């Protein structure tokens, strides 16, 4: 009986050690290499859809205190860093809310950025845009929160086809990506000119009429909480590829999976 009890105790201890080291290895992997991220909102349509699952490349820009879970890395500033490129899709820690956001990098330090009649201007020059057809999706609840999409052809009944204009935007460095326009005259179609401070970046969502981003202050002044300017230490990593995608509230709803988005490169 004593030997059986010892073997049982030893088995429990081995299980505890196995779980402990598995958690340590997973924590190191998540901190240094790749962090999982679910897309919770439609602010980056049609580049990223609600329910897309991706791994964030944390090696792309180096490491800061925000690279660790709960911001526990004992790092001052940024180490092993490299500068992001205009047009990168980046996951970063929100400067005031303490949650992770994903947006596209639009303005580099020193750039002047403004919106006029829904058109993006960088350093006084309009960014090239070309019509790219119409983005369509069903008007039905999306993701865990059951978010309903915004449609330019409203009123659209539930289950109907929701439309938005799509354009291809080409940034000054030659990077091209799609953007969506739900309607003209949206609140953020016209802004003041922002000058990006040194050590900061300016972000925008590709779904321009459904994104609170650097066009809105991060402190909540004016009744809306945006992103404002994002200091470089808040950058977590680059979003390179969608691994999995599901439009439903649960992964078990296999009929809501989007196989055409599995392992899709993000551009």
Tab-separated table of N, CA and C in Angstrom, residues 138-248:
chain	number	residue	atom	x	y	z
A	138	UNK	N	-22.896	39.469	-45.901
A	138	UNK	CA	-24.266	39.343	-45.435
A	138	UNK	C	-24.487	40.218	-44.206
A	139	UNK	N	-25.634	40.853	-44.141
A	139	UNK	CA	-25.960	41.644	-42.960
A	139	UNK	C	-26.531	40.705	-41.902
A	140	UNK	N	-25.638	40.221	-41.075
A	140	UNK	CA	-26.014	39.312	-39.996
A	140	UNK	C	-24.989	39.447	-38.888
A	141	UNK	N	-25.322	39.017	-37.650
A	141	UNK	CA	-24.379	39.148	-36.541
A	141	UNK	C	-23.064	38.438	-36.838
A	142	UNK	N	-21.958	39.091	-36.473
A	142	UNK	CA	-20.632	38.556	-36.744
A	142	UNK	C	-19.843	38.416	-35.446
A	143	UNK	N	-19.144	37.280	-35.300
A	143	UNK	CA	-18.255	37.082	-34.180
A	143	UNK	C	-18.970	36.870	-32.860
A	144	UNK	N	-18.164	36.802	-31.806
A	144	UNK	CA	-18.695	36.507	-30.477
A	144	UNK	C	-19.632	37.585	-29.956
A	145	UNK	N	-19.369	38.838	-30.367
A	145	UNK	CA	-20.193	39.949	-29.884
A	145	UNK	C	-21.458	40.133	-30.710
A	146	UNK	N	-21.593	39.409	-31.818
A	146	UNK	CA	-22.773	39.555	-32.657
A	146	UNK	C	-22.890	40.916	-33.303
A	147	UNK	N	-21.743	41.490	-33.743
A	147	UNK	CA	-21.717	42.825	-34.336
A	147	UNK	C	-22.366	42.828	-35.716
A	148	UNK	N	-23.218	43.820	-35.966
A	148	UNK	CA	-23.836	43.974	-37.273
A	148	UNK	C	-22.995	44.918	-38.129
A	149	UNK	N	-22.766	44.576	-39.394
A	149	UNK	CA	-21.942	45.442	-40.256
A	149	UNK	C	-22.666	46.721	-40.646
A	150	UNK	N	-21.891	47.747	-40.978
A	150	UNK	CA	-22.413	48.999	-41.512
A	150	UNK	C	-22.486	48.868	-43.031
A	151	UNK	N	-23.607	49.268	-43.616
A	151	UNK	CA	-23.819	49.097	-45.048
A	151	UNK	C	-24.069	50.451	-45.711
A	152	UNK	N	-23.467	50.652	-46.878
A	152	UNK	CA	-23.725	51.887	-47.616
A	152	UNK	C	-25.064	51.848	-48.313
A	153	UNK	N	-25.617	50.632	-48.504
A	153	UNK	CA	-26.905	50.482	-49.180
A	153	UNK	C	-28.053	50.245	-48.207
A	154	UNK	N	-27.861	50.656	-46.926
A	154	UNK	CA	-28.952	50.552	-45.961
A	154	UNK	C	-30.176	51.365	-46.420
A	155	UNK	N	-31.396	50.943	-46.088
A	155	UNK	CA	-31.703	49.829	-45.175
A	155	UNK	C	-31.596	48.462	-45.865
A	156	UNK	N	-30.867	47.554	-45.198
A	156	UNK	CA	-30.711	46.187	-45.684
A	156	UNK	C	-31.306	45.254	-44.638
A	157	UNK	N	-32.204	44.362	-45.013
A	157	UNK	CA	-32.776	43.447	-44.025
A	157	UNK	C	-31.746	42.433	-43.561
A	158	UNK	N	-31.968	41.887	-42.395
A	158	UNK	CA	-31.082	40.841	-41.890
A	158	UNK	C	-31.015	39.683	-42.884
A	159	UNK	N	-29.789	39.282	-43.205
A	159	UNK	CA	-29.592	38.235	-44.196
A	159	UNK	C	-29.419	38.765	-45.607
A	160	UNK	N	-29.639	40.088	-45.798
A	160	UNK	CA	-29.455	40.697	-47.109
A	160	UNK	C	-27.998	40.983	-47.407
A	161	UNK	N	-27.738	41.468	-48.605
A	161	UNK	CA	-26.366	41.760	-49.035
A	161	UNK	C	-25.998	43.186	-48.651
A	162	UNK	N	-24.974	43.299	-47.831
A	162	UNK	CA	-24.467	44.590	-47.345
A	162	UNK	C	-23.299	45.010	-48.240
A	163	UNK	N	-23.330	46.258	-48.722
A	163	UNK	CA	-22.310	46.726	-49.655
A	163	UNK	C	-21.528	47.910	-49.098
A	164	UNK	N	-20.262	48.007	-49.525
A	164	UNK	CA	-19.435	49.174	-49.267
A	164	UNK	C	-18.508	49.377	-50.462
A	165	UNK	N	-18.222	50.635	-50.790
A	165	UNK	CA	-17.254	50.914	-51.852
A	165	UNK	C	-15.862	50.464	-51.417
A	166	UNK	N	-15.118	49.902	-52.356
A	166	UNK	CA	-13.744	49.484	-52.070
A	166	UNK	C	-12.790	50.228	-53.002
A	167	UNK	N	-11.687	50.683	-52.417
A	167	UNK	CA	-10.648	51.365	-53.172
A	167	UNK	C	-9.296	50.733	-52.846
A	168	UNK	N	-8.369	50.835	-53.785
A	168	UNK	CA	-6.981	50.461	-53.514
A	168	UNK	C	-6.192	51.734	-53.271
A	169	UNK	N	-5.588	51.810	-52.099
A	169	UNK	CA	-4.813	52.985	-51.688
A	169	UNK	C	-3.330	52.641	-51.754
A	170	UNK	N	-2.531	53.526	-52.342
A	170	UNK	CA	-1.087	53.297	-52.462
A	170	UNK	C	-0.345	54.376	-51.686
A	171	UNK	N	0.341	53.974	-50.640
A	171	UNK	CA	1.057	54.917	-49.779
A	171	UNK	C	2.319	55.425	-50.469
A	172	UNK	N	2.919	56.505	-49.961
A	172	UNK	CA	4.092	57.087	-50.623
A	172	UNK	C	5.257	56.121	-50.827
A	173	UNK	N	5.372	55.080	-49.985
A	173	UNK	CA	6.477	54.132	-50.153
A	173	UNK	C	6.139	53.009	-51.130
A	174	UNK	N	4.958	53.083	-51.782
A	174	UNK	CA	4.591	52.102	-52.787
A	174	UNK	C	3.748	50.946	-52.291
A	175	UNK	N	3.495	50.860	-50.983
A	175	UNK	CA	2.672	49.782	-50.437
A	175	UNK	C	1.201	50.045	-50.752
A	176	UNK	N	0.536	49.040	-51.341
A	176	UNK	CA	-0.878	49.166	-51.700
A	176	UNK	C	-1.731	48.255	-50.827
A	177	UNK	N	-2.935	48.705	-50.522
A	177	UNK	CA	-3.873	47.921	-49.719
A	177	UNK	C	-5.279	48.426	-50.005
A	178	UNK	N	-6.271	47.606	-49.682
A	178	UNK	CA	-7.665	47.995	-49.892
A	178	UNK	C	-8.196	48.773	-48.697
A	179	UNK	N	-9.062	49.729	-48.984
A	179	UNK	CA	-9.795	50.448	-47.951
A	179	UNK	C	-11.279	50.429	-48.334
A	180	UNK	N	-12.147	50.621	-47.338
A	180	UNK	CA	-13.583	50.623	-47.571
A	180	UNK	C	-14.174	51.982	-47.228
A	181	UNK	N	-15.191	52.364	-47.986
A	181	UNK	CA	-15.931	53.591	-47.719
A	181	UNK	C	-17.408	53.236	-47.606
A	182	UNK	N	-17.967	53.416	-46.419
A	182	UNK	CA	-19.372	53.078	-46.201
A	182	UNK	C	-20.296	54.192	-46.670
A	183	UNK	N	-19.910	55.427	-46.411
A	183	UNK	CA	-20.735	56.548	-46.841
A	183	UNK	C	-19.895	57.818	-46.818
A	184	UNK	N	-20.286	58.791	-47.618
A	184	UNK	CA	-19.598	60.083	-47.654
A	184	UNK	C	-20.075	60.957	-46.495
A	185	UNK	N	-19.203	61.853	-46.080
A	185	UNK	CA	-19.567	62.775	-45.013
A	185	UNK	C	-19.517	62.163	-43.631
A	186	UNK	N	-18.763	61.061	-43.453
A	186	UNK	CA	-18.605	60.452	-42.136
A	186	UNK	C	-17.836	61.403	-41.214
A	187	UNK	N	-18.014	61.274	-39.897
A	187	UNK	CA	-17.397	62.228	-38.966
A	187	UNK	C	-15.884	62.380	-39.125
A	188	UNK	N	-15.186	61.298	-39.520
A	188	UNK	CA	-13.731	61.374	-39.610
A	188	UNK	C	-13.229	61.518	-41.041
A	189	UNK	N	-14.143	61.875	-41.978
A	189	UNK	CA	-13.731	62.122	-43.365
A	189	UNK	C	-12.970	63.426	-43.506
A	190	UNK	N	-13.129	64.321	-42.522
A	190	UNK	CA	-12.412	65.597	-42.522
A	190	UNK	C	-11.787	65.799	-41.149
A	191	UNK	N	-10.484	66.027	-41.131
A	191	UNK	CA	-9.767	66.223	-39.859
A	191	UNK	C	-8.810	67.396	-39.976
A	192	UNK	N	-8.319	67.803	-38.840
A	192	UNK	CA	-7.202	68.738	-38.826
A	192	UNK	C	-5.948	68.003	-39.310
A	193	UNK	N	-4.896	68.743	-39.561
A	193	UNK	CA	-3.624	68.114	-39.940
A	193	UNK	C	-2.865	67.722	-38.667
A	194	UNK	N	-2.471	66.448	-38.601
A	194	UNK	CA	-1.723	65.934	-37.458
A	194	UNK	C	-0.246	65.841	-37.837
A	195	UNK	N	0.631	66.266	-36.942
A	195	UNK	CA	2.069	66.056	-37.125
A	195	UNK	C	2.515	64.976	-36.153
A	196	UNK	N	3.087	63.909	-36.681
A	196	UNK	CA	3.466	62.763	-35.854
A	196	UNK	C	4.751	63.089	-35.100
A	197	UNK	N	4.733	63.081	-33.767
A	197	UNK	CA	5.943	63.400	-33.000
A	197	UNK	C	7.037	62.342	-33.182
A	198	UNK	N	8.258	62.715	-32.869
A	198	UNK	CA	9.374	61.763	-32.886
A	198	UNK	C	9.071	60.605	-31.938
A	199	UNK	N	9.400	59.390	-32.368
A	199	UNK	CA	9.183	58.214	-31.528
A	199	UNK	C	7.746	57.752	-31.457
A	200	UNK	N	6.864	58.298	-32.331
A	200	UNK	CA	5.448	57.934	-32.349
A	200	UNK	C	5.024	57.539	-33.760
A	201	UNK	N	3.828	56.922	-33.840
A	201	UNK	CA	3.296	56.485	-35.124
A	201	UNK	C	1.812	56.805	-35.202
A	202	UNK	N	1.333	56.948	-36.448
A	202	UNK	CA	-0.061	57.292	-36.716
A	202	UNK	C	-0.721	56.094	-37.397
A	203	UNK	N	-1.826	55.596	-36.808
A	203	UNK	CA	-2.501	54.392	-37.300
A	203	UNK	C	-3.921	54.711	-37.758
A	204	UNK	N	-4.366	53.935	-38.766
A	204	UNK	CA	-5.745	54.031	-39.218
A	204	UNK	C	-6.271	52.642	-39.546
A	205	UNK	N	-7.593	52.483	-39.447
A	205	UNK	CA	-8.222	51.239	-39.873
A	205	UNK	C	-8.546	51.298	-41.357
A	206	UNK	N	-8.525	50.148	-42.023
A	206	UNK	CA	-8.835	50.114	-43.454
A	206	UNK	C	-10.318	50.362	-43.710
A	207	UNK	N	-11.175	50.040	-42.750
A	207	UNK	CA	-12.607	50.305	-42.849
A	207	UNK	C	-12.832	51.717	-42.313
A	208	UNK	N	-12.553	52.693	-43.137
A	208	UNK	CA	-12.331	54.065	-42.688
A	208	UNK	C	-13.500	54.685	-41.936
A	209	UNK	N	-14.720	54.303	-42.271
A	209	UNK	CA	-15.878	54.902	-41.599
A	209	UNK	C	-16.316	54.117	-40.368
A	210	UNK	N	-15.557	53.101	-40.005
A	210	UNK	CA	-15.904	52.294	-38.831
A	210	UNK	C	-14.655	51.997	-38.005
A	211	UNK	N	-13.818	53.011	-37.828
A	211	UNK	CA	-12.558	52.820	-37.097
A	211	UNK	C	-12.247	54.041	-36.245
A	212	UNK	N	-12.105	53.830	-34.946
A	212	UNK	CA	-11.597	54.855	-34.048
A	212	UNK	C	-10.103	54.627	-33.927
A	213	UNK	N	-9.314	55.524	-34.485
A	213	UNK	CA	-7.881	55.296	-34.626
A	213	UNK	C	-7.108	56.558	-34.261
A	214	UNK	N	-5.991	56.818	-34.906
A	214	UNK	CA	-5.179	57.979	-34.533
A	214	UNK	C	-5.828	59.306	-34.912
A	215	UNK	N	-6.917	59.248	-35.653
A	215	UNK	CA	-7.659	60.475	-35.961
A	215	UNK	C	-8.417	60.992	-34.748
A	216	UNK	N	-8.545	60.153	-33.705
A	216	UNK	CA	-9.272	60.522	-32.486
A	216	UNK	C	-8.355	60.354	-31.292
A	217	UNK	N	-8.407	61.297	-30.365
A	217	UNK	CA	-7.569	61.259	-29.169
A	217	UNK	C	-7.845	60.020	-28.336
A	218	UNK	N	-6.817	59.514	-27.666
A	218	UNK	CA	-6.945	58.272	-26.891
A	218	UNK	C	-7.490	58.485	-25.482
A	219	UNK	N	-7.714	59.723	-25.078
A	219	UNK	CA	-8.130	59.995	-23.699
A	219	UNK	C	-9.643	60.081	-23.534
A	220	UNK	N	-10.385	60.067	-24.640
A	220	UNK	CA	-11.829	60.131	-24.536
A	220	UNK	C	-12.391	61.533	-24.554
A	221	UNK	N	-11.558	62.540	-24.798
A	221	UNK	CA	-12.080	63.899	-24.922
A	221	UNK	C	-12.992	63.977	-26.139
A	222	UNK	N	-14.124	64.641	-25.997
A	222	UNK	CA	-15.072	64.737	-27.094
A	222	UNK	C	-16.040	63.578	-27.157
A	223	UNK	N	-15.975	62.670	-26.186
A	223	UNK	CA	-16.943	61.592	-26.123
A	223	UNK	C	-16.552	60.334	-26.866
A	224	UNK	N	-15.449	60.340	-27.607
A	224	UNK	CA	-14.992	59.153	-28.325
A	224	UNK	C	-13.562	58.817	-27.896
A	225	UNK	N	-13.289	57.530	-27.713
A	225	UNK	CA	-11.945	57.089	-27.363
A	225	UNK	C	-11.298	56.490	-28.611
A	226	UNK	N	-10.306	57.173	-29.122
A	226	UNK	CA	-9.572	56.674	-30.269
A	226	UNK	C	-8.242	56.082	-29.848
A	227	UNK	N	-7.243	56.283	-30.678
A	227	UNK	CA	-5.913	55.742	-30.425
A	227	UNK	C	-4.894	56.857	-30.201
A	228	UNK	N	-5.091	57.978	-30.909
A	228	UNK	CA	-4.119	59.055	-30.829
A	228	UNK	C	-2.769	58.617	-31.378
A	229	UNK	N	-1.736	59.331	-31.025
A	229	UNK	CA	-0.383	58.947	-31.432
A	229	UNK	C	0.095	57.778	-30.568
A	230	UNK	N	0.734	56.809	-31.191
A	230	UNK	CA	1.154	55.608	-30.472
A	230	UNK	C	2.679	55.603	-30.326
A	231	UNK	N	3.200	55.713	-29.089
A	231	UNK	CA	4.652	55.644	-28.880
A	231	UNK	C	5.205	54.289	-29.302
A	232	UNK	N	6.454	54.261	-29.775
A	232	UNK	CA	7.039	53.043	-30.337
A	232	UNK	C	7.109	51.901	-29.316
A	233	UNK	N	7.218	52.209	-28.035
A	233	UNK	CA	7.311	51.132	-27.051
A	233	UNK	C	6.020	50.334	-26.931
A	234	UNK	N	4.901	50.863	-27.462
A	234	UNK	CA	3.621	50.165	-27.380
A	234	UNK	C	3.427	49.159	-28.517
A	235	UNK	N	4.337	49.155	-29.499
A	235	UNK	CA	4.212	48.209	-30.601
A	235	UNK	C	4.498	46.798	-30.096
A	236	UNK	N	3.650	45.847	-30.479
A	236	UNK	CA	3.816	44.455	-30.054
A	236	UNK	C	4.354	43.589	-31.176
A	237	UNK	N	3.844	43.747	-32.378
A	237	UNK	CA	4.357	42.942	-33.479
A	237	UNK	C	3.571	43.158	-34.751
A	238	UNK	N	4.055	42.532	-35.813
A	238	UNK	CA	3.447	42.676	-37.138
A	238	UNK	C	2.511	41.503	-37.427
A	239	UNK	N	1.353	41.812	-37.995
A	239	UNK	CA	0.407	40.773	-38.405
A	239	UNK	C	0.741	40.370	-39.838
A	240	UNK	N	1.204	39.140	-40.010
A	240	UNK	CA	1.681	38.700	-41.319
A	240	UNK	C	0.710	37.788	-42.055
A	241	UNK	N	-0.041	36.959	-41.309
A	241	UNK	CA	-0.844	35.940	-41.990
A	241	UNK	C	-2.021	35.521	-41.123
A	242	UNK	N	-3.208	35.397	-41.761
A	242	UNK	CA	-4.379	34.829	-41.092
A	242	UNK	C	-4.195	33.315	-41.049
A	243	UNK	N	-4.338	32.717	-39.877
A	243	UNK	CA	-4.179	31.271	-39.733
A	243	UNK	C	-5.517	30.548	-39.860
A	244	UNK	N	-6.541	31.138	-39.276
A	244	UNK	CA	-7.861	30.499	-39.220
A	244	UNK	C	-8.902	31.603	-39.208
A	245	UNK	N	-10.126	31.296	-39.653
A	245	UNK	CA	-11.166	32.321	-39.662
A	245	UNK	C	-12.532	31.683	-39.485
A	246	UNK	N	-13.344	32.312	-38.623
A	246	UNK	CA	-14.697	31.833	-38.375
A	246	UNK	C	-15.615	33.029	-38.137
A	247	UNK	N	-16.759	33.031	-38.796
A	247	UNK	CA	-17.695	34.142	-38.648
A	247	UNK	C	-18.666	33.949	-37.505
A	248	UNK	N	-18.680	32.768	-36.884
A	248	UNK	CA	-19.656	32.465	-35.847
A	248	UNK	C	-19.211	32.857	-34.456
